[in-house]
Amino acid sequence: MIRELKVGIVNYKCGNIASLQSSLKLVGHRSKLINNDNDFLEHRIIIIPGVGAFPRAMDQIKENGLIEGILRSAKEGKKIIGICLGMHLLAEKSYEFKETKGLGLIEGSVNYFSEGLQVGWMRIEQNSKLKNLEKFNKKEFYFNHEYILKGRDKDVLFYNNENEKKYPSIIKNRNIMGIQFHPEKSQTNGLKLLSELLDEN
Amino acid sequence: MINKRVIGSITIKNGLAVQSFGYKNYLPMGKPEIIAENLDRWGVDEILINCVDRGENGPDVSLISKIAQSGVTTPLIYSGGIATKNDAIEVISKGADRVVIDSILHKNKNVAREISEFVGCQALIAAIPITVKGKSLFWYNYKDKENIEFSQELINTISNNLISELILIDWEREGSLKESFRKEILTFNPFKKINFILFGGINSPKTANNLIKMKNVSAIAVGNYFSYKEHAVQTYKKSISGSFIRKENYEYLKIGYTYYDFED
C-alpha cells in the first residue's frame, strides 16, 4: 500500500540519508528531504538521522537554518524521531569532544559510555509498557555508537544492558522519540519497528 | 550483550564483483548489488563493500548508492579510494554506515583525524593487509607492492581514539586453498583497546568458531565462500557454538515487504 507523503528527513549533511529513505520505501512510505525552514510545513513526521559527531552535527543544523523548524514542529505536536546521533541531538547537551548545547527536546545529556564502543547487534529490553511496541522486547537491532543519552527513567521505553550497565535504546517524551540503534539497518526487526512508528496514530 | 559479527565481504574490481585470489588474480562473479541483496537476505550481520581498484579515483559513490537503493537493510561498510573528509561524508550520505581507510594512515594522518572527528570514530575502520615473513609482520602496501614496518608513530595514531575497529587481512591466504588465518597475525597486538575484524582464508566454520571466540576479535569477514555454497551463511552461523553471534531467524522472505519504486 502506498501511503500519503508525511515523512520529512532533516538534511543537515551528516546523516545516512539514502539508507533511511530506502528502508522507508520498503515499508511503503515516501519521504522528502527537509533542506530549509519552509520544508517542515508539509510533513507530519520529522526524522533526524545521524552518523557523526555531536558538535559538528549541531553546527551543521545551525548553518543550514534547521533548528527553528525542528523546535516549531515539536511544539506543534508533530512526531519527531531522532535516530542514533539524531537521538543525541534531542538532548539538552552533549560531552562528546566538548560540552555542546543540544536541541533540548529530551531531558538529559549525552555522555561517553564506560563500556566503550558499541558496534553490532544487541537485544533491547523493555523498561515501560507501550502496547504497540511490546512485540519488540528482546529483539535484536544494529547499534553503532560510543556515547549514550542519560535521560529520565520514566522516558525510557527500552534499554540495553551491557555488562550490567544499562542505557536507553528507545526514549520517548510525548511526541519526541529517540532511538539509539539504526532501525533502517536492522533488517526485518528494523523494518517492522519503522512501520509501527510511522503508522501509529 | 553485544554480539560478535559475521560479515559478508564483496570484492569489486572494474565495477564487477569478483572472486579474488590473494588480490593478484580475479574471476568475475556478477553485479555487486545482486550479491549484496543475497547477503542481506541470508542474514549476514554487516556487508563489506571492498573496491580494490579505486586508488586515486576516489570512492565508487554510484555503486554504494545503487546498493543502498536496492533495499538492502544490512549495515554497509565501504572500502576503497577514501582520501578526504568529503569522500567519507559522501559515501555515508549515499548509503554506507561505516568507511574504511588504509593508505591515508601512511600518507596523511591529519586527514584521517579530520574524517574521524567529522563522521565519528564509530564509523571509521582501518584496514591493515599483513605480510608474514618468518616471525616478522609487515603492513603490505598494495599500490607499491612493498612491505612497510609498523612504526611506533603509526601504532600510536591508530590507538588514539581514531578508529572503531581494525580489519586485519591475511592477504596471502585470501582466496587460497591453504585454509585458515595465520596464528602469527593473531598474536600481533600492539594496539590498545582496539578490536579486530579478521579477513582472509576463513572459509571453514570450524576455523571461524575458534577465531571468533578470541577476546579481541569482534567480527570475521568472509568473501567468496558465501556465494558458492547453498545456505552458506545460515550453516556457517549455525555451526558457531555458544551465544557469541546473532542467530535470530531471518524472516525477510516471509514478511513479504514490497519495494515501491516511487516517482519523485
Coordinates of C-alpha atoms in Angstrom, one line a residue:
Chain A
M1 CA 0.0 0.0 0.0
I2 CA 1.4 3.4 -0.9
R3 CA 0.8 5.9 1.8
E4 CA 0.5 9.7 1.7
L5 CA 3.7 11.8 1.9
K6 CA 4.1 12.7 5.6
V7 CA 7.7 11.9 6.5
G8 CA 10.4 14.5 6.3
I9 CA 14.1 13.8 6.8
V10 CA 16.2 16.6 8.2
N11 CA 19.1 17.0 5.8
Y12 CA 22.0 18.5 7.8
K13 CA 24.6 16.7 5.7
C14 CA 25.7 14.4 8.5
G15 CA 23.4 11.5 8.0
N16 CA 23.0 8.2 6.2
I17 CA 20.0 9.6 4.3
A18 CA 19.9 7.2 1.4
S19 CA 19.7 4.2 3.6
L20 CA 16.9 5.7 5.6
Q21 CA 14.9 6.6 2.5
S22 CA 15.4 3.2 1.1
S23 CA 14.1 1.5 4.2
L24 CA 11.1 3.8 4.4
K25 CA 10.3 2.9 0.9
L26 CA 10.4 -0.8 1.9
V27 CA 7.6 -0.2 4.4
G28 CA 5.6 1.9 2.0
H29 CA 6.5 5.4 3.0
R30 CA 7.6 8.1 0.7
S31 CA 9.8 10.7 2.3
K32 CA 11.3 14.0 1.3
L33 CA 14.4 15.8 2.5
I34 CA 14.0 18.9 4.7
N35 CA 16.6 21.4 3.4
N36 CA 15.2 24.6 4.8
D37 CA 12.7 26.1 7.3
N38 CA 9.8 26.0 4.8
D39 CA 10.2 22.3 4.1
F40 CA 8.9 21.5 7.6
L41 CA 5.4 22.6 6.8
E42 CA 4.3 19.7 4.7
H43 CA 5.3 16.9 7.0
R44 CA 3.6 15.3 10.0
I45 CA 6.6 13.2 11.0
I46 CA 10.1 14.6 11.2
I47 CA 13.1 12.2 11.3
I48 CA 16.5 13.4 12.3
P49 CA 19.0 10.8 11.1
G50 CA 22.6 10.7 12.1
V51 CA 26.1 9.3 11.6
G52 CA 28.8 11.5 13.0
A53 CA 30.0 13.5 16.0
F54 CA 27.7 15.8 18.0
P55 CA 29.4 19.2 17.8
R56 CA 29.8 19.1 14.1
A57 CA 26.2 17.9 13.7
M58 CA 24.9 20.8 15.8
D59 CA 27.0 23.2 13.7
Q60 CA 25.6 21.8 10.5
I61 CA 22.0 22.0 11.8
K62 CA 22.6 25.7 12.7
E63 CA 24.4 26.5 9.4
N64 CA 21.6 25.0 7.4
G65 CA 18.9 27.0 9.3
L66 CA 17.0 24.0 10.6
I67 CA 16.8 24.5 14.4
E68 CA 13.7 26.7 14.4
G69 CA 11.8 24.3 12.2
I70 CA 12.6 21.3 14.4
L71 CA 11.6 23.2 17.6
R72 CA 8.4 24.6 16.0
S73 CA 7.4 21.2 14.7
A74 CA 7.9 19.7 18.2
K75 CA 5.8 22.4 19.7
E76 CA 3.0 21.8 17.1
G77 CA 2.9 18.2 18.3
K78 CA 4.4 16.7 15.2
K79 CA 6.2 13.4 15.8
I80 CA 9.9 13.9 15.9
I81 CA 12.1 10.8 15.7
G82 CA 15.9 11.0 16.3
I83 CA 18.0 8.1 15.2
C84 CA 21.4 7.4 16.7
L85 CA 23.2 10.7 16.6
G86 CA 19.8 12.2 15.8
M87 CA 18.6 10.9 19.2
H88 CA 21.6 12.5 20.9
L89 CA 20.8 15.9 19.3
L90 CA 17.4 15.8 21.0
A91 CA 19.1 16.0 24.4
E92 CA 19.9 19.2 26.4
K93 CA 23.6 18.9 25.9
S94 CA 26.5 16.6 25.0
Y95 CA 30.0 16.0 26.2
E96 CA 31.3 14.4 23.0
F97 CA 34.7 16.1 22.4
K98 CA 33.4 19.2 24.3
E99 CA 30.3 20.5 26.0
T100 CA 27.8 21.4 23.3
K101 CA 24.2 22.5 23.6
G102 CA 21.6 20.2 22.0
L103 CA 18.0 20.8 20.9
G104 CA 16.7 20.3 24.4
L105 CA 13.6 18.3 23.4
I106 CA 14.5 15.4 25.7
E107 CA 15.7 15.9 29.3
G108 CA 19.2 14.6 29.7
S109 CA 22.7 14.7 28.5
V110 CA 25.0 12.7 26.2
N111 CA 28.0 11.1 27.8
Y112 CA 30.8 8.7 27.0
F113 CA 29.7 5.1 27.7
S114 CA 32.1 3.5 30.2
E115 CA 32.0 0.2 28.3
G116 CA 33.4 1.8 25.2
L117 CA 32.2 1.4 21.6
Q118 CA 29.0 -0.5 21.0
V119 CA 29.2 -1.8 17.4
G120 CA 26.9 -4.7 16.5
W121 CA 23.6 -6.4 17.1
M122 CA 22.0 -6.2 20.6
R123 CA 18.8 -7.3 22.2
I124 CA 16.7 -4.5 23.6
E125 CA 14.8 -4.9 26.9
Q126 CA 11.5 -3.2 27.8
N127 CA 11.5 -0.7 30.6
S128 CA 8.0 0.7 30.4
K129 CA 5.0 -0.6 28.7
L130 CA 3.8 0.8 25.4
K131 CA 1.3 -1.6 23.9
N132 CA 2.2 -1.3 20.3
L133 CA 5.9 -1.7 20.9
E134 CA 5.8 -4.7 23.3
K135 CA 6.5 -7.1 20.5
F136 CA 10.0 -5.6 20.1
N137 CA 11.0 -6.7 23.6
K138 CA 14.2 -8.8 23.4
K139 CA 14.5 -8.3 19.7
E140 CA 17.9 -7.6 18.2
F141 CA 18.9 -4.3 16.4
Y142 CA 22.1 -2.9 15.0
F143 CA 24.0 -0.4 17.2
N144 CA 27.0 1.8 16.3
H145 CA 27.9 4.4 19.0
E146 CA 30.2 5.1 21.8
Y147 CA 28.2 7.9 23.6
I148 CA 24.8 7.4 25.3
L149 CA 21.9 9.6 26.3
K150 CA 21.4 9.6 30.0
G151 CA 17.7 10.6 30.4
R152 CA 14.9 10.3 32.9
D153 CA 14.0 6.7 33.7
K154 CA 10.3 7.5 33.1
D155 CA 11.1 8.4 29.4
V156 CA 12.9 5.1 28.7
L157 CA 10.8 2.6 26.8
F158 CA 13.6 0.2 26.1
Y159 CA 17.2 -0.1 27.4
N160 CA 20.3 -2.1 26.7
N161 CA 22.3 -3.9 29.2
E162 CA 26.0 -4.2 28.6
N163 CA 27.9 -5.8 31.5
E164 CA 25.1 -4.8 33.9
K165 CA 25.3 -1.2 32.7
K166 CA 22.0 0.0 31.3
Y167 CA 21.4 2.7 28.8
P168 CA 18.4 3.8 26.9
S169 CA 17.8 2.3 23.4
I170 CA 14.4 3.9 22.9
I171 CA 13.4 7.0 24.8
K172 CA 10.1 8.9 24.4
N173 CA 8.7 12.1 25.9
R174 CA 5.2 12.9 24.4
N175 CA 5.7 13.4 20.7
I176 CA 9.5 13.2 20.8
M177 CA 11.2 9.9 20.4
G178 CA 14.9 8.9 20.3
I179 CA 16.2 5.6 19.0
Q180 CA 19.9 4.7 19.8
F181 CA 20.2 1.9 17.2
H182 CA 19.6 2.0 13.5
P183 CA 16.2 0.6 12.6
E184 CA 16.9 1.4 8.9
K185 CA 19.8 -1.0 9.1
S186 CA 18.3 -3.7 11.4
Q187 CA 16.8 -6.0 8.7
T188 CA 13.4 -7.4 9.5
N189 CA 13.1 -6.1 13.1
G190 CA 14.1 -2.6 12.0
L191 CA 11.5 -2.5 9.2
K192 CA 8.8 -3.7 11.5
L193 CA 9.7 -1.0 14.0
L194 CA 9.7 1.7 11.4
S195 CA 6.4 0.5 10.1
E196 CA 4.9 0.5 13.6
L197 CA 6.2 4.0 14.4
L198 CA 5.1 5.6 11.2
D199 CA 1.7 4.0 11.0
E200 CA 0.5 4.6 14.6
N201 CA -1.9 7.4 15.2
Chain B
M1 CA 25.4 -8.2 25.5
I2 CA 26.8 -7.1 22.2
N3 CA 27.1 -9.9 19.6
K4 CA 30.1 -10.7 17.6
R5 CA 29.5 -10.4 13.9
V6 CA 29.8 -12.5 10.7
I7 CA 30.5 -10.1 7.8
G8 CA 29.8 -10.9 4.2
S9 CA 32.6 -9.3 2.0
I10 CA 32.2 -8.4 -1.7
T11 CA 35.4 -7.7 -3.6
I12 CA 34.9 -5.3 -6.5
K13 CA 37.1 -4.6 -9.5
N14 CA 36.1 -2.5 -12.5
G15 CA 32.6 -2.3 -11.1
L16 CA 32.1 -6.1 -11.0
A17 CA 32.1 -8.4 -8.0
V18 CA 35.0 -10.8 -8.3
Q19 CA 36.4 -13.8 -6.7
S20 CA 39.9 -12.7 -5.5
F21 CA 43.0 -14.8 -5.1
G22 CA 45.4 -13.0 -2.9
Y23 CA 44.4 -9.7 -4.6
K24 CA 46.5 -10.8 -7.5
N25 CA 44.1 -12.8 -9.7
Y26 CA 40.4 -12.3 -10.1
L27 CA 37.4 -14.2 -11.6
P28 CA 34.2 -12.2 -12.4
M29 CA 31.1 -13.1 -10.3
G30 CA 28.5 -10.6 -11.4
K31 CA 26.7 -7.5 -10.3
P32 CA 27.8 -6.4 -6.8
E33 CA 24.3 -5.1 -5.9
I34 CA 22.8 -8.6 -6.6
I35 CA 25.4 -10.2 -4.3
A36 CA 24.7 -7.6 -1.6
E37 CA 21.0 -8.3 -1.9
N38 CA 21.6 -12.0 -1.4
L39 CA 23.9 -11.5 1.7
D40 CA 21.2 -9.2 3.1
R41 CA 18.5 -11.8 2.5
W42 CA 20.7 -14.5 4.1
G43 CA 21.2 -12.5 7.3
V44 CA 24.9 -11.6 7.5
D45 CA 25.5 -9.1 10.2
E46 CA 27.3 -6.5 8.1
I47 CA 28.3 -6.3 4.4
L48 CA 31.8 -5.1 3.4
I49 CA 32.0 -3.5 0.0
N50 CA 35.6 -3.7 -0.9
C51 CA 36.5 -1.8 -4.1
V52 CA 40.1 -2.8 -4.8
D53 CA 40.9 -0.6 -7.8
R54 CA 39.8 2.9 -6.7
G55 CA 43.1 4.3 -5.7
E56 CA 43.4 7.8 -6.9
N57 CA 39.9 7.7 -8.5
G58 CA 38.1 8.3 -5.2
P59 CA 35.3 6.1 -3.8
D60 CA 32.7 4.5 -6.0
V61 CA 29.8 6.6 -4.9
S62 CA 27.4 5.4 -7.6
L63 CA 27.9 1.8 -6.5
I64 CA 27.2 2.4 -2.8
S65 CA 24.2 4.4 -3.9
K66 CA 22.9 1.6 -6.1
I67 CA 23.3 -0.9 -3.3
A68 CA 21.6 1.3 -0.7
Q69 CA 18.7 1.9 -3.1
S70 CA 18.3 -1.7 -3.9
G71 CA 16.6 -2.1 -0.5
V72 CA 19.5 -3.7 1.5
T73 CA 18.8 -3.2 5.2
T74 CA 22.1 -4.8 6.4
P75 CA 24.7 -2.3 7.7
L76 CA 27.2 -1.4 4.9
I77 CA 30.9 -0.9 5.3
Y78 CA 32.6 0.7 2.4
S79 CA 36.3 0.4 1.5
G80 CA 38.2 1.9 -1.5
G81 CA 39.6 5.3 -2.5
I82 CA 38.6 7.3 0.5
A83 CA 41.2 10.1 0.7
T84 CA 39.4 13.1 2.1
K85 CA 36.8 14.1 4.7
N86 CA 34.4 14.9 1.9
D87 CA 34.9 11.4 0.4
A88 CA 33.8 9.8 3.7
I89 CA 30.8 12.1 4.1
E90 CA 29.6 11.5 0.6
V91 CA 29.9 7.7 0.9
I92 CA 28.0 7.8 4.2
S93 CA 25.3 10.1 2.8
K94 CA 24.8 7.7 -0.1
G95 CA 24.3 4.6 2.0
A96 CA 27.4 3.4 3.8
D97 CA 27.3 3.2 7.6
R98 CA 31.0 2.9 8.1
V99 CA 34.0 3.6 6.0
V100 CA 37.5 2.0 5.8
I101 CA 40.7 3.9 5.4
D102 CA 44.1 2.4 4.6
S103 CA 46.8 4.3 2.7
I104 CA 46.0 7.7 4.2
L105 CA 47.2 6.4 7.5
H106 CA 50.6 6.4 5.9
K107 CA 50.3 9.4 3.7
N108 CA 48.2 11.9 5.7
K109 CA 47.4 11.2 9.3
N110 CA 45.8 14.6 9.7
V111 CA 43.2 13.8 7.1
A112 CA 42.4 10.5 9.0
R113 CA 41.9 12.5 12.2
E114 CA 39.7 15.0 10.4
I115 CA 37.5 12.2 9.0
S116 CA 37.2 10.7 12.5
E117 CA 36.2 13.9 14.0
F118 CA 33.5 14.5 11.4
V119 CA 31.9 11.1 11.0
G120 CA 32.8 9.9 14.5
C121 CA 35.3 7.2 15.3
Q122 CA 32.5 4.6 15.5
A123 CA 32.0 5.0 11.7
L124 CA 35.7 4.7 10.9
I125 CA 37.7 1.5 10.4
A126 CA 41.3 1.0 9.4
A127 CA 42.4 -1.9 7.2
I128 CA 45.8 -3.5 7.5
P129 CA 46.9 -6.1 5.0
I130 CA 49.6 -8.1 6.7
T131 CA 52.6 -9.9 5.2
V132 CA 54.1 -12.6 7.3
K133 CA 57.8 -13.2 6.9
G134 CA 59.1 -15.7 9.4
K135 CA 58.3 -14.2 12.7
S136 CA 58.1 -10.7 11.4
L137 CA 55.0 -8.9 10.3
F138 CA 54.7 -6.0 7.8
W139 CA 52.0 -3.7 6.6
Y140 CA 51.6 -4.6 2.9
N141 CA 51.2 -1.6 0.6
Y142 CA 49.1 -2.9 -2.4
K143 CA 49.8 0.0 -4.6
D144 CA 53.6 0.0 -4.4
K145 CA 53.8 -3.7 -3.6
E146 CA 56.1 -3.1 -0.7
N147 CA 56.2 -4.3 2.9
I148 CA 56.3 -1.5 5.5
E149 CA 57.4 -1.8 9.1
F150 CA 54.9 -0.8 11.8
S151 CA 56.3 2.4 13.2
Q152 CA 55.5 3.4 16.8
E153 CA 54.1 6.6 15.5
L154 CA 51.6 4.7 13.3
I155 CA 50.6 2.5 16.2
N156 CA 50.1 5.5 18.5
T157 CA 47.9 7.2 15.8
I158 CA 45.7 4.2 15.4
S159 CA 45.4 3.6 19.1
N160 CA 44.4 7.2 20.0
N161 CA 40.6 7.1 19.6
L162 CA 40.9 7.4 15.8
I163 CA 39.0 4.3 14.6
S164 CA 36.5 1.9 15.9
E165 CA 38.0 -1.4 14.6
L166 CA 40.9 -2.8 12.6
I167 CA 40.5 -5.1 9.7
L168 CA 43.5 -7.5 9.8
I169 CA 43.9 -9.0 6.4
D170 CA 45.8 -12.2 5.9
W171 CA 46.1 -11.2 2.2
E172 CA 48.4 -14.1 1.2
R173 CA 45.7 -16.6 2.3
E174 CA 42.8 -14.7 0.8
G175 CA 41.3 -16.9 -1.8
S176 CA 43.9 -19.6 -1.1
L177 CA 43.4 -23.3 -0.7
K178 CA 45.6 -23.1 2.3
E179 CA 42.8 -22.7 4.8
S180 CA 42.9 -20.6 8.0
F181 CA 44.1 -17.2 9.2
R182 CA 47.7 -17.5 10.4
K183 CA 48.4 -17.5 14.1
E184 CA 51.4 -15.2 13.7
I185 CA 48.9 -12.4 12.9
L186 CA 46.7 -13.2 15.8
T187 CA 49.5 -12.9 18.3
F188 CA 50.3 -9.4 16.9
N189 CA 48.5 -6.8 19.0
P190 CA 50.4 -3.5 19.7
F191 CA 47.1 -1.6 19.5
K192 CA 45.4 -0.6 22.8
K193 CA 41.8 -1.4 23.3
I194 CA 41.0 -1.9 19.6
N195 CA 39.0 -4.9 18.4
F196 CA 39.8 -6.8 15.2
I197 CA 37.8 -7.8 12.2
L198 CA 39.6 -10.8 10.7
F199 CA 39.6 -11.4 6.9
G200 CA 41.4 -13.8 4.6
G201 CA 41.2 -17.5 4.4
I202 CA 38.5 -18.0 7.0
N203 CA 36.4 -20.5 5.0
S204 CA 35.5 -23.3 7.3
P205 CA 33.0 -22.8 10.1
K206 CA 35.4 -24.7 12.4
T207 CA 38.1 -22.0 11.9
A208 CA 35.6 -19.3 12.4
N209 CA 34.4 -20.9 15.6
N210 CA 37.9 -20.8 17.0
L211 CA 38.7 -17.3 15.9
I212 CA 35.5 -15.6 16.9
K213 CA 35.9 -16.7 20.5
M214 CA 39.1 -14.7 20.9
K215 CA 38.7 -11.8 23.2
N216 CA 39.8 -9.0 20.9
V217 CA 38.1 -10.4 17.8
S218 CA 34.7 -8.6 17.3
A219 CA 34.0 -10.0 13.8
I220 CA 35.1 -12.2 11.0
A221 CA 34.7 -11.3 7.3
V222 CA 34.1 -14.0 4.7
G223 CA 34.2 -13.4 1.0
N224 CA 33.8 -15.9 -1.8
Y225 CA 32.7 -18.8 0.3
F226 CA 29.2 -17.3 1.0
S227 CA 28.4 -17.0 -2.7
Y228 CA 29.4 -20.6 -3.7
K229 CA 27.6 -22.8 -1.2
E230 CA 23.9 -23.4 -0.6
H231 CA 22.7 -22.0 2.7
A232 CA 26.3 -21.0 3.4
V233 CA 25.6 -18.1 5.8
Q234 CA 22.9 -20.0 7.7
T235 CA 25.1 -23.1 8.0
Y236 CA 28.1 -21.0 8.9
K237 CA 26.3 -19.2 11.7
K238 CA 24.7 -22.3 13.0
S239 CA 28.0 -24.0 13.4
I240 CA 29.4 -21.3 15.6
S241 CA 28.8 -22.6 19.1
G242 CA 27.6 -20.6 22.1
S243 CA 25.9 -17.2 22.1
F244 CA 28.7 -15.2 20.5
I245 CA 26.7 -14.2 17.4
R246 CA 23.2 -13.3 16.4
K247 CA 21.2 -16.3 15.3
E248 CA 17.8 -14.9 15.2
N249 CA 15.8 -16.3 12.3
Y250 CA 15.8 -14.1 9.3
E251 CA 12.3 -13.5 8.1
Y252 CA 12.8 -11.3 5.1
L253 CA 11.1 -13.5 2.6
K254 CA 8.3 -14.5 5.0
I255 CA 7.1 -11.0 5.8
G256 CA 6.9 -10.1 2.1
Y257 CA 7.8 -6.4 2.1
T258 CA 7.5 -5.0 -1.3
Y259 CA 9.9 -2.4 -2.6
Y260 CA 8.0 0.5 -4.0
D261 CA 9.7 2.4 -6.8
F262 CA 8.2 5.9 -6.2
E263 CA 8.5 8.6 -8.7
D264 CA 9.8 11.8 -7.1

